[in-house]
Amino acid sequence: YLLKEARKEAHVLALIFKNHCEELLNRVVTKRITAYQRYKQKHVITYSNAFWSSGIISILRNWVADNMRISAEDLAALNLPLLPF
């Protein structure tokens, strides 16, 4: 799901990476992960979310830089832990 949605917004992601606005994207991703993990202890969530958010953004940055030549389905099939659930 994440990769399909990212492909739809490839132009936005490319602008974010080109303009070095990854910190803003990181805040958005972290906020979404935090909302998804509400049931866990807050101090553990902070470190976990920072890790996953950075990983997700790194994958998206590299995928966009590669002009998304790999399909979302093929990238997802690599079983990368895009989300820890």
PDB file of C-alpha atoms in Angstrom:
ATOM      1  CA  TYR A   1       0.000   0.000   0.000  1.00  0.00           C
ATOM      2  CA  LEU A   2       2.720   2.464   0.984  1.00  0.00           C
ATOM      3  CA  LEU A   3       4.603   2.041  -2.284  1.00  0.00           C
ATOM      4  CA  LYS A   4       1.488   2.315  -4.442  1.00  0.00           C
ATOM      5  CA  GLU A   5       0.593   5.570  -2.726  1.00  0.00           C
ATOM      6  CA  ALA A   6       4.184   6.804  -3.038  1.00  0.00           C
ATOM      7  CA  ARG A   7       4.111   6.135  -6.778  1.00  0.00           C
ATOM      8  CA  LYS A   8       0.958   8.257  -7.091  1.00  0.00           C
ATOM      9  CA  GLU A   9       2.804  11.111  -5.363  1.00  0.00           C
ATOM     10  CA  ALA A  10       6.185  10.617  -7.066  1.00  0.00           C
ATOM     11  CA  HIS A  11       6.315  14.230  -8.242  1.00  0.00           C
ATOM     12  CA  VAL A  12       5.748  15.485  -4.688  1.00  0.00           C
ATOM     13  CA  LEU A  13       8.389  13.135  -3.274  1.00  0.00           C
ATOM     14  CA  ALA A  14      10.871  14.222  -5.940  1.00  0.00           C
ATOM     15  CA  LEU A  15      10.330  17.875  -4.976  1.00  0.00           C
ATOM     16  CA  ILE A  16      10.738  17.067  -1.283  1.00  0.00           C
ATOM     17  CA  PHE A  17      14.040  15.271  -1.881  1.00  0.00           C
ATOM     18  CA  LYS A  18      15.293  17.843  -4.404  1.00  0.00           C
ATOM     19  CA  ASN A  19      14.630  20.677  -1.965  1.00  0.00           C
ATOM     20  CA  HIS A  20      16.080  18.823   1.039  1.00  0.00           C
ATOM     21  CA  CYS A  21      12.772  18.878   2.925  1.00  0.00           C
ATOM     22  CA  GLU A  22      13.130  15.377   4.309  1.00  0.00           C
ATOM     23  CA  GLU A  23      12.801  16.616   7.894  1.00  0.00           C
ATOM     24  CA  LEU A  24       9.242  17.743   7.139  1.00  0.00           C
ATOM     25  CA  LEU A  25       8.468  14.386   5.545  1.00  0.00           C
ATOM     26  CA  ASN A  26      10.063  12.665   8.528  1.00  0.00           C
ATOM     27  CA  ARG A  27       7.713  14.517  10.888  1.00  0.00           C
ATOM     28  CA  VAL A  28       4.676  13.478   8.841  1.00  0.00           C
ATOM     29  CA  VAL A  29       5.745   9.822   8.674  1.00  0.00           C
ATOM     30  CA  THR A  30       6.604   9.770  12.383  1.00  0.00           C
ATOM     31  CA  LYS A  31       3.221  11.243  13.228  1.00  0.00           C
ATOM     32  CA  ARG A  32       1.430   8.544  11.219  1.00  0.00           C
ATOM     33  CA  ILE A  33       3.496   5.753  12.766  1.00  0.00           C
ATOM     34  CA  THR A  34       2.859   7.154  16.244  1.00  0.00           C
ATOM     35  CA  ALA A  35      -0.884   7.204  15.609  1.00  0.00           C
ATOM     36  CA  TYR A  36      -0.639   3.588  14.477  1.00  0.00           C
ATOM     37  CA  GLN A  37       1.261   2.532  17.606  1.00  0.00           C
ATOM     38  CA  ARG A  38      -0.752   4.323  20.287  1.00  0.00           C
ATOM     39  CA  TYR A  39      -0.968   1.234  22.446  1.00  0.00           C
ATOM     40  CA  LYS A  40       2.782   1.027  23.168  1.00  0.00           C
ATOM     41  CA  GLN A  41       4.799   2.862  25.799  1.00  0.00           C
ATOM     42  CA  LYS A  42       5.645   6.396  24.697  1.00  0.00           C
ATOM     43  CA  HIS A  43       9.397   6.368  25.391  1.00  0.00           C
ATOM     44  CA  VAL A  44       9.871   3.174  23.398  1.00  0.00           C
ATOM     45  CA  ILE A  45       7.726   4.470  20.562  1.00  0.00           C
ATOM     46  CA  THR A  46       9.894   7.568  20.103  1.00  0.00           C
ATOM     47  CA  TYR A  47      13.010   5.562  19.259  1.00  0.00           C
ATOM     48  CA  SER A  48      11.169   2.958  17.239  1.00  0.00           C
ATOM     49  CA  ASN A  49       9.346   5.578  15.183  1.00  0.00           C
ATOM     50  CA  ALA A  50      12.546   7.506  14.487  1.00  0.00           C
ATOM     51  CA  PHE A  51      14.129   4.316  13.167  1.00  0.00           C
ATOM     52  CA  TRP A  52      11.204   3.267  10.959  1.00  0.00           C
ATOM     53  CA  SER A  53      10.556   6.778   9.682  1.00  0.00           C
ATOM     54  CA  SER A  54      14.182   7.177   8.557  1.00  0.00           C
ATOM     55  CA  GLY A  55      14.123   3.756   6.913  1.00  0.00           C
ATOM     56  CA  ILE A  56      10.917   4.442   5.009  1.00  0.00           C
ATOM     57  CA  ILE A  57      12.181   7.816   3.803  1.00  0.00           C
ATOM     58  CA  SER A  58      15.494   6.296   2.703  1.00  0.00           C
ATOM     59  CA  ILE A  59      13.690   3.661   0.629  1.00  0.00           C
ATOM     60  CA  LEU A  60      11.425   6.299  -0.931  1.00  0.00           C
ATOM     61  CA  ARG A  61      14.385   8.622  -1.666  1.00  0.00           C
ATOM     62  CA  ASN A  62      16.301   5.861  -3.444  1.00  0.00           C
ATOM     63  CA  TRP A  63      13.230   4.654  -5.323  1.00  0.00           C
ATOM     64  CA  VAL A  64      12.445   8.175  -6.567  1.00  0.00           C
ATOM     65  CA  ALA A  65      16.119   8.764  -7.494  1.00  0.00           C
ATOM     66  CA  ASP A  66      15.942   5.541  -9.547  1.00  0.00           C
ATOM     67  CA  ASN A  67      12.868   6.919 -11.360  1.00  0.00           C
ATOM     68  CA  MET A  68      10.768   4.205  -9.711  1.00  0.00           C
ATOM     69  CA  ARG A  69      12.022   1.679 -12.283  1.00  0.00           C
ATOM     70  CA  ILE A  70      11.133  -1.165  -9.927  1.00  0.00           C
ATOM     71  CA  SER A  71       7.393  -1.707  -9.590  1.00  0.00           C
ATOM     72  CA  ALA A  72       5.773  -1.145  -6.214  1.00  0.00           C
ATOM     73  CA  GLU A  73       4.801  -4.801  -6.165  1.00  0.00           C
ATOM     74  CA  ASP A  74       8.371  -5.996  -6.858  1.00  0.00           C
ATOM     75  CA  LEU A  75       9.796  -3.683  -4.209  1.00  0.00           C
ATOM     76  CA  ALA A  76       7.208  -4.849  -1.682  1.00  0.00           C
ATOM     77  CA  ALA A  77       7.996  -8.468  -2.584  1.00  0.00           C
ATOM     78  CA  LEU A  78      11.526  -7.939  -1.241  1.00  0.00           C
ATOM     79  CA  ASN A  79       9.861  -8.141   2.176  1.00  0.00           C
ATOM     80  CA  LEU A  80      11.542  -4.988   3.410  1.00  0.00           C
ATOM     81  CA  PRO A  81      10.212  -4.187   6.862  1.00  0.00           C
ATOM     82  CA  LEU A  82       8.554  -0.943   5.797  1.00  0.00           C
ATOM     83  CA  LEU A  83       6.354  -1.140   8.833  1.00  0.00           C
ATOM     84  CA  PRO A  84       7.171  -3.179  11.911  1.00  0.00           C
ATOM     85  CA  PHE A  85       3.814  -4.952  12.035  1.00  0.00           C
TER      86      PHE A  85
END
